[in-house]
PDB file of C-alpha atoms in Angstrom:
ATOM      1  CA  UNK J   1      -3.275   8.708 -12.554  1.00 53.00           C
ATOM      2  CA  UNK J   2       0.040   9.591 -14.103  1.00 63.00           C
ATOM      3  CA  UNK J   3       0.360  11.579 -17.354  1.00 72.00           C
ATOM      4  CA  UNK J   4      -1.593   9.484 -19.851  1.00 85.00           C
ATOM      5  CA  UNK J   5      -2.077   6.391 -17.632  1.00 87.00           C
ATOM      6  CA  UNK J   6      -4.221   5.303 -14.741  1.00 90.00           C
ATOM      7  CA  UNK J   7      -3.795   2.291 -12.441  1.00 90.00           C
ATOM      8  CA  UNK J   8      -6.972   0.651 -11.167  1.00 90.00           C
ATOM      9  CA  UNK J   9      -8.121  -2.418  -9.304  1.00 90.00           C
ATOM     10  CA  UNK J  10     -11.316  -4.327  -9.975  1.00 91.00           C
ATOM     11  CA  UNK J  11     -12.942  -7.585  -8.909  1.00 92.00           C
ATOM     12  CA  UNK J  12     -14.266 -10.489 -10.967  1.00 90.00           C
ATOM     13  CA  UNK J  13     -15.836 -13.456  -9.186  1.00 82.00           C
ATOM     14  CA  UNK J  14     -13.327 -14.254  -6.421  1.00 80.00           C
ATOM     15  CA  UNK J  15     -10.245 -12.504  -7.809  1.00 86.00           C
ATOM     16  CA  UNK J  16      -8.949  -8.949  -7.744  1.00 89.00           C
ATOM     17  CA  UNK J  17      -6.975  -7.512 -10.632  1.00 90.00           C
ATOM     18  CA  UNK J  18      -4.637  -4.519 -10.904  1.00 91.00           C
ATOM     19  CA  UNK J  19      -4.082  -2.999 -14.328  1.00 91.00           C
ATOM     20  CA  UNK J  20      -2.661   0.121 -15.947  1.00 91.00           C
ATOM     21  CA  UNK J  21      -4.763   1.637 -18.725  1.00 92.00           C
ATOM     22  CA  UNK J  22      -3.267   4.214 -21.057  1.00 89.00           C
ATOM     23  CA  UNK J  23      -5.013   7.032 -22.952  1.00 89.00           C
ATOM     24  CA  UNK J  24      -5.477   4.790 -25.995  1.00 91.00           C
ATOM     25  CA  UNK J  25      -7.259   2.140 -23.929  1.00 91.00           C
ATOM     26  CA  UNK J  26      -4.366  -0.348 -23.916  1.00 91.00           C
ATOM     27  CA  UNK J  27      -4.289  -2.401 -20.718  1.00 91.00           C
ATOM     28  CA  UNK J  28      -1.217  -3.752 -18.943  1.00 90.00           C
ATOM     29  CA  UNK J  29      -1.940  -6.458 -16.382  1.00 90.00           C
ATOM     30  CA  UNK J  30       0.009  -5.904 -13.147  1.00 90.00           C
ATOM     31  CA  UNK J  31      -1.290  -8.546 -10.757  1.00 89.00           C
ATOM     32  CA  UNK J  32      -4.112 -10.907  -9.861  1.00 86.00           C
ATOM     33  CA  UNK J  33      -4.765 -11.935  -6.260  1.00 87.00           C
ATOM     34  CA  UNK J  34      -7.335 -12.959  -3.685  1.00 83.00           C
ATOM     35  CA  UNK J  35      -7.201  -9.379  -2.384  1.00 85.00           C
ATOM     36  CA  UNK J  36      -5.493  -6.183  -3.511  1.00 88.00           C
ATOM     37  CA  UNK J  37      -5.448  -3.788  -0.580  1.00 88.00           C
ATOM     38  CA  UNK J  38      -4.200  -0.683  -2.292  1.00 88.00           C
ATOM     39  CA  UNK J  39      -1.852   0.656  -4.885  1.00 92.00           C
ATOM     40  CA  UNK J  40       0.156   3.839  -5.286  1.00 93.00           C
ATOM     41  CA  UNK J  41       2.283   5.396  -8.028  1.00 92.00           C
ATOM     42  CA  UNK J  42       5.866   6.332  -7.206  1.00 92.00           C
ATOM     43  CA  UNK J  43       6.577  10.082  -7.291  1.00 91.00           C
ATOM     44  CA  UNK J  44       8.390   9.750 -10.637  1.00 90.00           C
ATOM     45  CA  UNK J  45       5.493   7.757 -12.154  1.00 89.00           C
ATOM     46  CA  UNK J  46       7.713   4.830 -13.163  1.00 90.00           C
ATOM     47  CA  UNK J  47       6.779   2.297 -10.443  1.00 92.00           C
ATOM     48  CA  UNK J  48       3.674   1.104  -8.646  1.00 93.00           C
ATOM     49  CA  UNK J  49       3.453  -0.362  -5.145  1.00 94.00           C
ATOM     50  CA  UNK J  50       0.741  -2.972  -4.540  1.00 93.00           C
ATOM     51  CA  UNK J  51      -0.508  -4.580  -1.344  1.00 91.00           C
ATOM     52  CA  UNK J  52      -1.842  -8.008  -2.236  1.00 89.00           C
ATOM     53  CA  UNK J  53      -2.788 -11.351  -0.708  1.00 84.00           C
ATOM     54  CA  UNK J  54      -2.593 -14.801  -2.229  1.00 77.00           C
ATOM     55  CA  UNK J  55      -3.622 -18.183  -0.858  1.00 70.00           C
ATOM     56  CA  UNK J  56      -0.851 -20.496   0.261  1.00 67.00           C
ATOM     57  CA  UNK J  57      -1.027 -23.990  -1.210  1.00 65.00           C
ATOM     58  CA  UNK J  58      -2.560 -26.164   0.022  1.00 59.00           C
ATOM     59  CA  UNK J  59      -5.275 -23.666   0.840  1.00 55.00           C
ATOM     60  CA  UNK J  60      -6.710 -23.938   4.317  1.00 59.00           C
ATOM     61  CA  UNK J  61      -8.939 -21.516   6.136  1.00 56.00           C
ATOM     62  CA  UNK J  62      -7.074 -18.258   6.690  1.00 58.00           C
ATOM     63  CA  UNK J  63      -3.949 -19.466   4.917  1.00 67.00           C
ATOM     64  CA  UNK J  64      -2.905 -16.529   2.806  1.00 72.00           C
ATOM     65  CA  UNK J  65       0.330 -14.664   2.304  1.00 81.00           C
ATOM     66  CA  UNK J  66       0.339 -10.895   2.108  1.00 87.00           C
ATOM     67  CA  UNK J  67       2.963  -9.080   0.122  1.00 89.00           C
ATOM     68  CA  UNK J  68       4.153  -5.607  -0.792  1.00 91.00           C
ATOM     69  CA  UNK J  69       5.053  -5.767  -4.450  1.00 90.00           C
ATOM     70  CA  UNK J  70       6.881  -2.951  -6.263  1.00 93.00           C
ATOM     71  CA  UNK J  71       6.859  -3.122 -10.035  1.00 91.00           C
ATOM     72  CA  UNK J  72       7.494  -1.032 -13.083  1.00 89.00           C
ATOM     73  CA  UNK J  73       4.386   0.509 -14.629  1.00 85.00           C
ATOM     74  CA  UNK J  74       4.964  -1.780 -17.603  1.00 83.00           C
ATOM     75  CA  UNK J  75       4.929  -4.854 -15.302  1.00 80.00           C
ATOM     76  CA  UNK J  76       8.272  -5.990 -16.730  1.00 81.00           C
ATOM     77  CA  UNK J  77      10.195  -5.708 -13.472  1.00 88.00           C
ATOM     78  CA  UNK J  78       8.792  -6.575 -10.048  1.00 88.00           C
ATOM     79  CA  UNK J  79      10.175  -7.419  -6.643  1.00 89.00           C
ATOM     80  CA  UNK J  80       8.755  -8.202  -3.252  1.00 88.00           C
ATOM     81  CA  UNK J  81       9.522  -5.672  -0.522  1.00 90.00           C
ATOM     82  CA  UNK J  82       7.916  -7.687   2.292  1.00 87.00           C
ATOM     83  CA  UNK J  83       5.914 -10.872   2.847  1.00 83.00           C
ATOM     84  CA  UNK J  84       3.826 -11.955   5.791  1.00 81.00           C
ATOM     85  CA  UNK J  85       1.589 -14.928   6.445  1.00 71.00           C
ATOM     86  CA  UNK J  86      -1.856 -13.603   7.306  1.00 69.00           C
ATOM     87  CA  UNK J  87      -2.847 -10.000   7.846  1.00 77.00           C
ATOM     88  CA  UNK J  88      -2.924  -7.343   5.145  1.00 85.00           C
ATOM     89  CA  UNK J  89      -0.503  -4.723   3.896  1.00 89.00           C
ATOM     90  CA  UNK J  90      -2.581  -1.666   2.960  1.00 91.00           C
ATOM     91  CA  UNK J  91      -0.588   0.738   0.774  1.00 92.00           C
ATOM     92  CA  UNK J  92      -0.878   4.323   2.032  1.00 93.00           C
ATOM     93  CA  UNK J  93       1.599   6.205  -0.220  1.00 93.00           C
ATOM     94  CA  UNK J  94       5.213   6.469  -1.333  1.00 93.00           C
ATOM     95  CA  UNK J  95       7.881   8.424   0.478  1.00 92.00           C
ATOM     96  CA  UNK J  96       8.242  11.781  -1.274  1.00 91.00           C
ATOM     97  CA  UNK J  97      11.724  10.803  -2.559  1.00 90.00           C
ATOM     98  CA  UNK J  98      10.500   7.446  -3.934  1.00 91.00           C
ATOM     99  CA  UNK J  99      12.838   5.402  -1.721  1.00 91.00           C
ATOM    100  CA  UNK J 100      10.095   3.658   0.239  1.00 92.00           C
ATOM    101  CA  UNK J 101       6.413   3.161   0.858  1.00 93.00           C
ATOM    102  CA  UNK J 102       4.168   3.875   3.829  1.00 93.00           C
ATOM    103  CA  UNK J 103       1.943   0.930   4.668  1.00 91.00           C
ATOM    104  CA  UNK J 104      -0.820   0.315   7.187  1.00 91.00           C
ATOM    105  CA  UNK J 105      -0.548  -3.185   8.654  1.00 89.00           C
ATOM    106  CA  UNK J 106      -3.853  -4.869   9.407  1.00 87.00           C
ATOM    107  CA  UNK J 107      -2.945  -7.979  11.443  1.00 81.00           C
ATOM    108  CA  UNK J 108      -6.190  -9.856  10.802  1.00 77.00           C
ATOM    109  CA  UNK J 109      -7.719  -8.283   7.693  1.00 75.00           C
ATOM    110  CA  UNK J 110     -10.511  -6.964   9.920  1.00 76.00           C
ATOM    111  CA  UNK J 111     -12.676  -3.955   9.062  1.00 79.00           C
ATOM    112  CA  UNK J 112     -13.485  -3.517  12.752  1.00 83.00           C
ATOM    113  CA  UNK J 113      -9.810  -3.395  13.742  1.00 83.00           C
ATOM    114  CA  UNK J 114      -9.094  -1.038  10.839  1.00 83.00           C
ATOM    115  CA  UNK J 115     -11.860   1.312  12.037  1.00 84.00           C
ATOM    116  CA  UNK J 116      -9.938   1.841  15.288  1.00 86.00           C
ATOM    117  CA  UNK J 117      -6.712   2.714  13.478  1.00 87.00           C
ATOM    118  CA  UNK J 118      -3.713   0.726  12.311  1.00 91.00           C
ATOM    119  CA  UNK J 119       0.032   1.045  12.751  1.00 91.00           C
ATOM    120  CA  UNK J 120       1.673   2.880   9.837  1.00 91.00           C
ATOM    121  CA  UNK J 121       5.062   1.490   8.831  1.00 90.00           C
ATOM    122  CA  UNK J 122       7.799   2.740   6.514  1.00 90.00           C
ATOM    123  CA  UNK J 123       9.269   0.119   4.174  1.00 91.00           C
ATOM    124  CA  UNK J 124      12.462   0.777   2.249  1.00 91.00           C
ATOM    125  CA  UNK J 125      11.729  -0.484  -1.292  1.00 90.00           C
ATOM    126  CA  UNK J 126      15.287  -1.652  -1.914  1.00 85.00           C
ATOM    127  CA  UNK J 127      16.046  -3.395   1.361  1.00 76.00           C
ATOM    128  CA  UNK J 128      12.590  -4.082   2.724  1.00 68.00           C
ATOM    129  CA  UNK J 129      13.537  -2.706   6.144  1.00 79.00           C
ATOM    130  CA  UNK J 130      10.488  -1.633   8.086  1.00 83.00           C
ATOM    131  CA  UNK J 131      10.036   0.872  10.854  1.00 86.00           C
ATOM    132  CA  UNK J 132       6.948   1.825  12.824  1.00 86.00           C
ATOM    133  CA  UNK J 133       5.971   5.436  12.144  1.00 86.00           C
ATOM    134  CA  UNK J 134       2.778   5.891  14.171  1.00 88.00           C
ATOM    135  CA  UNK J 135      -0.752   4.586  14.571  1.00 89.00           C
ATOM    136  CA  UNK J 136      -3.593   6.341  12.786  1.00 89.00           C
ATOM    137  CA  UNK J 137      -6.972   5.953  11.154  1.00 88.00           C
ATOM    138  CA  UNK J 138      -6.725   4.684   7.581  1.00 88.00           C
ATOM    139  CA  UNK J 139      -8.144   7.749   5.882  1.00 87.00           C
ATOM    140  CA  UNK J 140      -6.019   8.568   2.814  1.00 87.00           C
ATOM    141  CA  UNK J 141      -6.869  12.271   3.231  1.00 89.00           C
ATOM    142  CA  UNK J 142      -5.197  12.192   6.673  1.00 90.00           C
ATOM    143  CA  UNK J 143      -1.794  11.534   5.110  1.00 91.00           C
ATOM    144  CA  UNK J 144      -0.107  13.910   2.654  1.00 91.00           C
ATOM    145  CA  UNK J 145       3.359  14.055   1.147  1.00 90.00           C
ATOM    146  CA  UNK J 146       5.327  17.127   0.177  1.00 87.00           C
ATOM    147  CA  UNK J 147       7.687  16.206  -2.621  1.00 78.00           C
ATOM    148  CA  UNK J 148       9.683  19.477  -2.691  1.00 76.00           C
ATOM    149  CA  UNK J 149      10.375  19.268   1.047  1.00 77.00           C
ATOM    150  CA  UNK J 150      10.620  15.460   1.439  1.00 85.00           C
ATOM    151  CA  UNK J 151       8.089  15.565   4.287  1.00 90.00           C
ATOM    152  CA  UNK J 152       4.954  13.762   5.325  1.00 91.00           C
ATOM    153  CA  UNK J 153       2.067  15.318   7.222  1.00 92.00           C
ATOM    154  CA  UNK J 154      -0.433  13.045   8.951  1.00 91.00           C
ATOM    155  CA  UNK J 155      -3.010  12.944  11.688  1.00 89.00           C
ATOM    156  CA  UNK J 156      -1.824  10.408  14.248  1.00 89.00           C
ATOM    157  CA  UNK J 157      -3.923   8.650  16.870  1.00 87.00           C
ATOM    158  CA  UNK J 158      -6.228   5.664  17.028  1.00 80.00           C
ATOM    159  CA  UNK J 159      -9.839   5.163  18.105  1.00 80.00           C
ATOM    160  CA  UNK J 160     -12.585   5.359  15.512  1.00 80.00           C
ATOM    161  CA  UNK J 161     -13.810   8.719  16.762  1.00 78.00           C
ATOM    162  CA  UNK J 162     -12.766  11.442  14.324  1.00 74.00           C
ATOM    163  CA  UNK J 163     -12.128  14.036  16.970  1.00 73.00           C
ATOM    164  CA  UNK J 164     -10.650  13.722  20.394  1.00 70.00           C
ATOM    165  CA  UNK J 165      -7.698  14.342  22.612  1.00 65.00           C
ATOM    166  CA  UNK J 166      -5.664  11.494  21.133  1.00 83.00           C
ATOM    167  CA  UNK J 167      -5.453  13.006  17.598  1.00 87.00           C
ATOM    168  CA  UNK J 168      -2.530  15.226  16.662  1.00 87.00           C
ATOM    169  CA  UNK J 169      -0.770  16.462  13.529  1.00 90.00           C
ATOM    170  CA  UNK J 170       2.716  15.115  12.785  1.00 90.00           C
ATOM    171  CA  UNK J 171       5.025  16.615  10.149  1.00 92.00           C
ATOM    172  CA  UNK J 172       8.294  14.766   9.540  1.00 87.00           C
ATOM    173  CA  UNK J 173      10.673  13.227   7.030  1.00 84.00           C
ATOM    174  CA  UNK J 174       9.497   9.634   6.354  1.00 76.00           C
ATOM    175  CA  UNK J 175      12.627   7.986   7.748  1.00 73.00           C
ATOM    176  CA  UNK J 176      12.486  10.173  10.882  1.00 74.00           C
ATOM    177  CA  UNK J 177       8.852  10.236  12.027  1.00 73.00           C
TER     178      UNK J 177
END
């Protein structure tokens, strides 16, 4: 939620929808897709990042295109930061300065693979450049941003076990993890 607005996703039949609803109940449609794998508000509350998947035409089994879409909260301006055929982009959060997004990349859209941890990438929202940050479990509570200090704290390490020798805390600036 931001000020007097909230962004939500919901499913009807075979489609997912992302909308912004304001305090008066007015709805702004952001996107409709086969799958919406996360959304996050920018730190200034003016933009929203969406991870979504759409079928490629002609549709064949497994033929979808995943995309990171950044748009204004009014849905008037949108641009694609990255596209990939297959897999899923799962939005984790924005960089504290709003210059990029952190995204888990699920190569097959598999819950089992996701349970063992996914690579976390940084994507610059203006240039779409990506850089591997670490690998970690996809628990939103295991990733936190500090806006005043432009830092990210996360618990890195794969394997579905919550505790273990391969887990460690990382604190860094998003572009330098």
